[in-house]
CSV table of C-alpha atoms in Angstrom, one decimal:
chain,number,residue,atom,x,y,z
A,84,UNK,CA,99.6,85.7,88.2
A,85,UNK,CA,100.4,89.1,88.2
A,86,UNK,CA,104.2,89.8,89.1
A,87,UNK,CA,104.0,92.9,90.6
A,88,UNK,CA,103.6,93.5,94.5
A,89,UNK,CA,100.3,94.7,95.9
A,90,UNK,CA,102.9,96.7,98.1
A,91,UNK,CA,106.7,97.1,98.3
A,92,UNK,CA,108.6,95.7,101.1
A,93,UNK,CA,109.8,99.2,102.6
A,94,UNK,CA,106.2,100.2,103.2
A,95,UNK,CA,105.2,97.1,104.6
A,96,UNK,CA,108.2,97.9,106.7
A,97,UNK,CA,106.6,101.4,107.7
A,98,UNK,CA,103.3,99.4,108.8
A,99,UNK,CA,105.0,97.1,111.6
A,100,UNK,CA,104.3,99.8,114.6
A,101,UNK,CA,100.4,100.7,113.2
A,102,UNK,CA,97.2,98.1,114.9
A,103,UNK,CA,94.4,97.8,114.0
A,104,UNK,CA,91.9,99.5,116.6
A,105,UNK,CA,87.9,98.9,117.3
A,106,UNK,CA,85.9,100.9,120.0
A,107,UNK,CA,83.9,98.1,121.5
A,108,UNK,CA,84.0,95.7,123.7
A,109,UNK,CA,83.5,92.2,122.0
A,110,UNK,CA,83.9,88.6,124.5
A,111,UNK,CA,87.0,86.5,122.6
A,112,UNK,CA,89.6,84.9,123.1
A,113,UNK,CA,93.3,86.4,124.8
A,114,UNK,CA,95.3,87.6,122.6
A,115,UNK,CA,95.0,91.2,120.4
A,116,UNK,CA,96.1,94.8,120.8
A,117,UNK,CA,92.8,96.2,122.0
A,118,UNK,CA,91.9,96.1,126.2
A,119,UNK,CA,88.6,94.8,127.0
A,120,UNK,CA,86.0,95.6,129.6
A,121,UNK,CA,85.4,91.7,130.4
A,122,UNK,CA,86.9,90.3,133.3
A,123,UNK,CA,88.7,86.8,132.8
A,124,UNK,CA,92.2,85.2,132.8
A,125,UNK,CA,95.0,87.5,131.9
A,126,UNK,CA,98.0,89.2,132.8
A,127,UNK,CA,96.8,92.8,134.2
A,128,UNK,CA,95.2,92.6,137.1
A,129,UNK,CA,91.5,94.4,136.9
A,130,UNK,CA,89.3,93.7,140.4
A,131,UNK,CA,88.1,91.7,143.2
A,132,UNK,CA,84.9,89.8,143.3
A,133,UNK,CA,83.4,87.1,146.0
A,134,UNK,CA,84.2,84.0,145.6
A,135,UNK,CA,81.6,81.7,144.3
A,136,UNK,CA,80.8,77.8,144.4
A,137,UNK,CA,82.4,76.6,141.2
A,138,UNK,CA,85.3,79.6,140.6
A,139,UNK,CA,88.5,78.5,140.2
A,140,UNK,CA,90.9,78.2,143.7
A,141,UNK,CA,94.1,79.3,141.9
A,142,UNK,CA,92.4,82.5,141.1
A,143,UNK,CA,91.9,83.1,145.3
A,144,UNK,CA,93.1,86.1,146.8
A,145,UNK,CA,95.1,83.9,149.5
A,146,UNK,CA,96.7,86.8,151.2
A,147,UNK,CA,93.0,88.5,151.4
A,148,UNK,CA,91.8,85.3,152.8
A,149,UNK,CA,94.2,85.4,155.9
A,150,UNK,CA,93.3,89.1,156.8
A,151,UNK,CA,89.5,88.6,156.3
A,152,UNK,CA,88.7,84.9,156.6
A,153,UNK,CA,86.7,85.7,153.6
A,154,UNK,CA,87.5,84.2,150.1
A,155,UNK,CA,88.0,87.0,147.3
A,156,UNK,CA,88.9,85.9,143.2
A,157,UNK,CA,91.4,87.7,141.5
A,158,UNK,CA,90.0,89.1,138.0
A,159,UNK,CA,92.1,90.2,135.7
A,160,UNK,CA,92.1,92.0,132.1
A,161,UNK,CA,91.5,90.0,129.2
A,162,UNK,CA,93.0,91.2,125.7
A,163,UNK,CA,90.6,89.8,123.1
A,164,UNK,CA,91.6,88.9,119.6
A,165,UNK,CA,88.3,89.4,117.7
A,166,UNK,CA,87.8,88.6,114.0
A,167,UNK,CA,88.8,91.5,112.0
A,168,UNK,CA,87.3,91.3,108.7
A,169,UNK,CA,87.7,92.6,105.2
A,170,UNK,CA,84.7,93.2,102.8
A,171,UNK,CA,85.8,93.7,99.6
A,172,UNK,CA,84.0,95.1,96.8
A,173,UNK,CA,84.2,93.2,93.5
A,174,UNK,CA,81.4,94.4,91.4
A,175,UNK,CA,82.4,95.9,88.0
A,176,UNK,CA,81.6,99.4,89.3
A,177,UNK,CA,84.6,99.3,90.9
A,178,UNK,CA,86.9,99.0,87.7
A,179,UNK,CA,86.5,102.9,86.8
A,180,UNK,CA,89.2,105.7,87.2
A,181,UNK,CA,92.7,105.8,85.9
A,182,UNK,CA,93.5,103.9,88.9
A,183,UNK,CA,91.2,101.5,89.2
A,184,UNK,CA,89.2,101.3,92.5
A,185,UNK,CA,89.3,97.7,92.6
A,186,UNK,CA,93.2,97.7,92.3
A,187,UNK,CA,93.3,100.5,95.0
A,188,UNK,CA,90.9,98.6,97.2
A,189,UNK,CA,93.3,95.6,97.1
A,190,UNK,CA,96.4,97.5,98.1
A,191,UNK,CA,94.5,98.8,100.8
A,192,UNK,CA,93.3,95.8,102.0
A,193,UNK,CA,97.0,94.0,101.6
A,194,UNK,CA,98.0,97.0,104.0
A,195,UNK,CA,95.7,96.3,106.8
A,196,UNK,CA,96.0,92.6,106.3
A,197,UNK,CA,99.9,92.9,106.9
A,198,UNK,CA,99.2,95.3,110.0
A,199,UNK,CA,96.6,93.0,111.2
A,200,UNK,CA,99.1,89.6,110.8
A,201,UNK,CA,102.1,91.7,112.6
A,202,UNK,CA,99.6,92.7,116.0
A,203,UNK,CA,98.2,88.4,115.9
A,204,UNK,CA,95.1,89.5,114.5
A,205,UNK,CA,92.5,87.1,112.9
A,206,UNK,CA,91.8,88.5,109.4
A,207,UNK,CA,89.2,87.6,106.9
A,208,UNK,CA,89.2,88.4,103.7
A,209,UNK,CA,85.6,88.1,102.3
A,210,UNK,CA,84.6,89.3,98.5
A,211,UNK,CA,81.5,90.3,97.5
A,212,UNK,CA,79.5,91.5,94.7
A,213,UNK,CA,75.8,90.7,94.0
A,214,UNK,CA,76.6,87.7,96.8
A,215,UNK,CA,79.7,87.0,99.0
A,216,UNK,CA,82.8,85.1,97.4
A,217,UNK,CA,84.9,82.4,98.8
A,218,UNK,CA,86.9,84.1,101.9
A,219,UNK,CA,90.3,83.6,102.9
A,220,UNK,CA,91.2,83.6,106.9
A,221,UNK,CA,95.0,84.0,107.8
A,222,UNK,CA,96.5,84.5,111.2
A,223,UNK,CA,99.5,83.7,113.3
A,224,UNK,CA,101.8,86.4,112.1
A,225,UNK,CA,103.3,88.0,109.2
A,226,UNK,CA,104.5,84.5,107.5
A,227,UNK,CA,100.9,84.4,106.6
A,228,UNK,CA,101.1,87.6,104.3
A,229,UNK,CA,101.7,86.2,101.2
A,230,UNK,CA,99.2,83.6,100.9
A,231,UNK,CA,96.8,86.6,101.5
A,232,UNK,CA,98.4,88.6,98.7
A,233,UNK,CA,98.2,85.6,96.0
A,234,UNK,CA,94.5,85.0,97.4
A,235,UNK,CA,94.2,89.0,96.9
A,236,UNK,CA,95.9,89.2,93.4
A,237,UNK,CA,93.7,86.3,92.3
A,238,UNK,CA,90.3,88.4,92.8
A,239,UNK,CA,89.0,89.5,89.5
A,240,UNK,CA,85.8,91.7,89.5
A,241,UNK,CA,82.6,90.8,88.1
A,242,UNK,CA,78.9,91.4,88.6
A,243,UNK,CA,76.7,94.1,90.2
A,244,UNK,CA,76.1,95.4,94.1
A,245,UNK,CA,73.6,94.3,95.7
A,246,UNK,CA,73.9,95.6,99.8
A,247,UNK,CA,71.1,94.1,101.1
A,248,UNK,CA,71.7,90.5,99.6
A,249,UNK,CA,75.6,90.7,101.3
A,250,UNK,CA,74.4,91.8,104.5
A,251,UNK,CA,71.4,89.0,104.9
A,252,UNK,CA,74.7,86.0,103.9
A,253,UNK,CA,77.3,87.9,106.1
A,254,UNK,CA,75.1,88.1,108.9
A,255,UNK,CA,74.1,84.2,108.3
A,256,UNK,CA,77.8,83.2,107.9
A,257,UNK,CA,79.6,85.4,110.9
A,258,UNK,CA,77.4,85.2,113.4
A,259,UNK,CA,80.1,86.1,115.8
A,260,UNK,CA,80.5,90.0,116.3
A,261,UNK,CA,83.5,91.9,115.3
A,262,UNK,CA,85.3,94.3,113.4
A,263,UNK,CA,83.9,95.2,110.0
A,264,UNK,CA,86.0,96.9,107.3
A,265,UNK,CA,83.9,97.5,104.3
A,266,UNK,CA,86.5,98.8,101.2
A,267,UNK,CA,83.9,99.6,98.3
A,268,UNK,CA,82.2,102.8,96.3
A,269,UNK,CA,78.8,102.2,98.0
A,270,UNK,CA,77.2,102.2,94.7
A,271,UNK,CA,74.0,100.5,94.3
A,272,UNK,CA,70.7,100.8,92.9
A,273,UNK,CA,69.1,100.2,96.0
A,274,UNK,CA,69.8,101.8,99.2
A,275,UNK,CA,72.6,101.1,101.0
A,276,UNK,CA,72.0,102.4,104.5
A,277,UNK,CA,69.7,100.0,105.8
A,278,UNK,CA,71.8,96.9,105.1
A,279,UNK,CA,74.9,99.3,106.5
A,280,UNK,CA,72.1,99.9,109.7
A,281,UNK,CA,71.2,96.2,109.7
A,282,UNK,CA,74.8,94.7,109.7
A,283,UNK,CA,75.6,97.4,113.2
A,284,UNK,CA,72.2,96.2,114.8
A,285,UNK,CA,73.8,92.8,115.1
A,286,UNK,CA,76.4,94.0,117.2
A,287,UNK,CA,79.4,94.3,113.8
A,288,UNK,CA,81.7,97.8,115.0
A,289,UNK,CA,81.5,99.3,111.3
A,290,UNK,CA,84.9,100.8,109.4
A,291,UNK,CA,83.1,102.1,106.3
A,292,UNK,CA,86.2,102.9,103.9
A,293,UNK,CA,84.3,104.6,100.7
A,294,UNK,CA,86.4,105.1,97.6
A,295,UNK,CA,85.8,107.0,94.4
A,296,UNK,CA,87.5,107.9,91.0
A,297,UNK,CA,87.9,111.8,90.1
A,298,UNK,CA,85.8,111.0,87.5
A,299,UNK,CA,83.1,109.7,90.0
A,300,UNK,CA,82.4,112.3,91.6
A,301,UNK,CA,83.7,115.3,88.9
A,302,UNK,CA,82.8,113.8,85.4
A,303,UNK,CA,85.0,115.7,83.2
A,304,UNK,CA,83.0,115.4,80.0
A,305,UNK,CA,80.4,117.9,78.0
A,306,UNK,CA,77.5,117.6,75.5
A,307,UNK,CA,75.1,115.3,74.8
A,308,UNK,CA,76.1,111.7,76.8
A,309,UNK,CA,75.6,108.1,75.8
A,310,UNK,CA,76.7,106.0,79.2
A,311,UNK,CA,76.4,102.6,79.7
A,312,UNK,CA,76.4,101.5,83.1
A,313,UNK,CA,79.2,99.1,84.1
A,314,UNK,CA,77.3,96.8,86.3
A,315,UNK,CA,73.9,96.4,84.6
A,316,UNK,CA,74.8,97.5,80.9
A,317,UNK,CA,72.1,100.3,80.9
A,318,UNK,CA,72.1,102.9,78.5
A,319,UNK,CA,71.3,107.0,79.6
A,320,UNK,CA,71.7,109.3,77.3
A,321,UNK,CA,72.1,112.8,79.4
A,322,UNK,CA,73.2,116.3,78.2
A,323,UNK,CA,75.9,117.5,80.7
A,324,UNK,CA,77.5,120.8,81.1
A,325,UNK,CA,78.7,123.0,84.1
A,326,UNK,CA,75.7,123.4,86.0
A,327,UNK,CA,74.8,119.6,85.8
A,328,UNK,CA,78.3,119.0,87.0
A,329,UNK,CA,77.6,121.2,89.8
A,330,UNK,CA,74.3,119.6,90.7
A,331,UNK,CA,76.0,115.9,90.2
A,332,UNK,CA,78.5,116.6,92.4
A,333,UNK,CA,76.7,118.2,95.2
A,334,UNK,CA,74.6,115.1,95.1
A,335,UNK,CA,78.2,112.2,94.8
A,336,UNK,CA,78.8,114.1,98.5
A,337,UNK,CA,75.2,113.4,100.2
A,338,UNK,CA,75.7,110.2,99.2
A,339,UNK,CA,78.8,110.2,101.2
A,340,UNK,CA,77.4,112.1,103.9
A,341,UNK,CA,74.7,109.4,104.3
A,342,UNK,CA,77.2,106.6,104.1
A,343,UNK,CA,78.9,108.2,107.0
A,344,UNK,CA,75.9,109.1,109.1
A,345,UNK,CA,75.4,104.9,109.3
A,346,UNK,CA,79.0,104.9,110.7
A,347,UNK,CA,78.9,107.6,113.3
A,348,UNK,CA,75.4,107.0,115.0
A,349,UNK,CA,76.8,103.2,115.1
A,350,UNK,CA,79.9,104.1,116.9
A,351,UNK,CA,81.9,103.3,114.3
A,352,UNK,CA,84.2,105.2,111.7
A,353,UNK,CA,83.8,106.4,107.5
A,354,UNK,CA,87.1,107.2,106.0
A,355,UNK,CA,86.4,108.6,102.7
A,356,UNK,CA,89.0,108.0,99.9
A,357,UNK,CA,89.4,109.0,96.1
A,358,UNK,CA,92.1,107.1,94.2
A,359,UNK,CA,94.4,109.6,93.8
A,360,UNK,CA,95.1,109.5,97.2
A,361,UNK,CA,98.8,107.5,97.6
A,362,UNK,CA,97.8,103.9,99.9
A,363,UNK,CA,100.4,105.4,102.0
A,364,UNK,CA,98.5,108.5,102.3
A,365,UNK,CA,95.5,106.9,103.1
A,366,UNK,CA,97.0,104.5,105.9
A,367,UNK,CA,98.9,107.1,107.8
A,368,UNK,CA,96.7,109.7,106.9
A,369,UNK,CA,92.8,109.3,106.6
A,370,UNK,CA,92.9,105.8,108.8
A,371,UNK,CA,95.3,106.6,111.2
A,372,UNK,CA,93.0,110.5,112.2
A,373,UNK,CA,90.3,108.3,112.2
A,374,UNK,CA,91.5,106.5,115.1
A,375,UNK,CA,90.6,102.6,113.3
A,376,UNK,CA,94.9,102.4,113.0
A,377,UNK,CA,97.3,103.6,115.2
């Protein structure tokens, strides 16, 4: 097993005051960081409502009752912890640049899995790749941490993308809503943005973190090109120069753009990344103006 840490212990330190944050309202369980907009058992105190056959008499409005002769229930905020999870991208793609993506998307994930574990968030952990990987599910706190790093350290990536497979298992494993933190390079052969559009229309808040290499998106090379492509061992052979850098780059940020047009119209958030970015950076930076960490 690889020795050295995902992340050191004085920026794990720096990540204790951050949680995670989603925009909707999911039904769960008390518990979290977020408030809700369902009524239930809690501690803040929300509305009245007319007491029905079957409510609960410790939850009348006694005092209410003497004044009124009418019985009222108590309703108060409920703080749901919903499932926060992880998708990971493990496909070969994501082994290019001087810093591998797949090593950055780790780090990154180790980051919001410690923030998550701090604020008693339930975290999944779920590779993917051509089809979803065994998952790891921590919560309880930060003791947890460290069987999510060794679960984290022990990916290794393999295989191609394929969107629209992942998003017809996930949907068929989680059938409960939540949170959905997608770390990959959206690269695939075939579109990406329906299975983005189909995982929202079943009710998943979408956190579409998109990374890419320098070399990604501005190939540095010139002349006449033999590439081989890391997922399906294709071979191109393309002449590049200046103006079909130009041309390839323009094109690398509509991709992005349409990646992050599936996040907004959903209500959720696209945090674009390249790997030169430090992970510190990125958290307190990119995620924390996008309001999905605060």
């Amino acid at each position: 097993m690889n020795s050295t840490p995902l992340i050191d212990s004085a920026f794990l330190e720096k990540l204790e005051r951050l949680a995670i944050r989603w925009q909707k309202s999911f039904p769960g369980l008390v518990g979290g960081r977020n408030i809700s907009h369902f009524a239930g058992p809690g501690q803040e105190f929300l509305d009245h409502r007319q007491f029905h056959h079957g409510d609960d008499l410790r939850a009348v409005n006694w005092r209410a009752y003497l004044r009124l002769e009418k019985l009222f229930l108590k309703m108060f905020q409920v703080e749901p912890r919903i499932p926060v999870r992880l998708l990971l991208d493990c496909s070969n793609s994501m082994t290019s640049g001087a810093l591998s993506k797949f090593d950055y998307a780790r780090k990154l994930a180790a980051a919001l899995c410690y923030v998550g574990l701090v604020r008693l968030d339930t975290i999944c952990i779920q590779p993917f790749g051509h089809q979803l990987g065994d998952s790891f599910v921590c919560s309880g706190g930060r003791h947890r941490f460290i069987p999510a790093v060794n679960f984290l350290q022990g990916l290794k990536p393999v295989g191609r993308t394929s969107f629209f497979e992942i998003a017809r298992q996930f949907i068929a494993k989680y059938p409960q809503r939540g949170l959905l933190i997608i770390i990959s390079d959206f690269l695939d052969d075939a579109d990406c943005d329906r299975p983005l559009q189909f995982l929202a229309d079943f009710g998943h808040e979408l956190m579409l973190v998109h990374l890419w290499a320098e070399e990604d998106r501005e190939p540095p090379w010139d002349g006449q090109l033999d590439l081989v492509d890391a997922e399906t061992d294709a071979t191109f052979e393309i002449g590049f120069d200046q103006s079909a850098r130009q041309n390839y780059t323009a094109a690398f940020d509509e991709y992005g753009k349409g990646v992050q047009r599936v996040a907004l119209r959903n209500s959720g958030r696209y945090i674009g990344l390249p790997t030169s970015t430090t992970i510190e950076e990125a958290v307190f930076g990119s995620l924390a103006r996008s309001g999905g960490i605060q």
